[in-house]
Amino acid sequence: RPLRRIMPGSFEGARPEVIEFVKTNINPRTVLDVGPGKGTYADALRPVLSESATIHGLEVFPPYVEMFDLESKYDRVIIGNMLEHETYDYDLVIFGDVMEHVHKHEAVALWEKVKSQAKWAIIACPVIVWEQGAEFGNEHETHLHHYDMEEVISTFGQPVWHKRVVEVASFIFKF
């Protein structure tokens, strides 16, 4: 059984290398963190991005905003569902442990929208069967699809960079 999270957020996995890649190769001016949970990516990116960079968080579960003080970590917190959100016109869109929370056909439709608007995107997700129901009072924490490495690439396309660390993998895409 995989390790359980202590609170909503993504597992570290290859995140330090992802942050270094973002800093070195992307250096985005605008970032959208989809499903920020406790704000892990904002905490990791703030120190390496320019002071003028803006980071927005798109959170489906309003209690997390106060619970994890997201308004202090993001320039703007948007309450909404990623499947219904229309604006992905950012230099970088991050899906840190969220794609497994929607059905595959929903993820594919969302990805088409993201590819047509964003410059870069990151997907980090478990690449094993990882059963998870509602957690922290949040039904959206339920895993609805289980990916493996090959399925991530066949579904979302060839990444410019990817790495697996035990049960989770990170993929970076350029559009």
mmCIF file of C-alpha atoms in Angstrom, residues 4 26 45 54 61 71 74 93 110 119 126 143 148 151:
data_model
loop_
_atom_site.group_PDB
_atom_site.id
_atom_site.type_symbol
_atom_site.label_atom_id
_atom_site.label_comp_id
_atom_site.label_asym_id
_atom_site.label_seq_id
_atom_site.Cartn_x
_atom_site.Cartn_y
_atom_site.Cartn_z
ATOM 1 C CA ARG A 4 -0.752 8.136 2.802
ATOM 2 C CA ILE A 26 10.413 28.090 -18.540
ATOM 3 C CA LEU A 45 7.953 28.296 -6.957
ATOM 4 C CA THR A 54 1.905 35.940 -10.729
ATOM 5 C CA PHE A 61 -12.979 22.877 -2.331
ATOM 6 C CA GLU A 71 -4.769 33.683 -0.134
ATOM 7 C CA TYR A 74 -1.320 32.961 -4.311
ATOM 8 C CA VAL A 93 -0.436 25.362 -15.821
ATOM 9 C CA LEU A 110 -9.744 19.417 -20.241
ATOM 10 C CA LYS A 119 2.405 27.527 -23.193
ATOM 11 C CA PRO A 126 0.329 8.418 -9.204
ATOM 12 C CA HIS A 143 -9.458 8.835 -7.359
ATOM 13 C CA ASP A 148 0.468 4.154 -15.562
ATOM 14 C CA GLU A 151 -1.099 5.747 -20.405
#
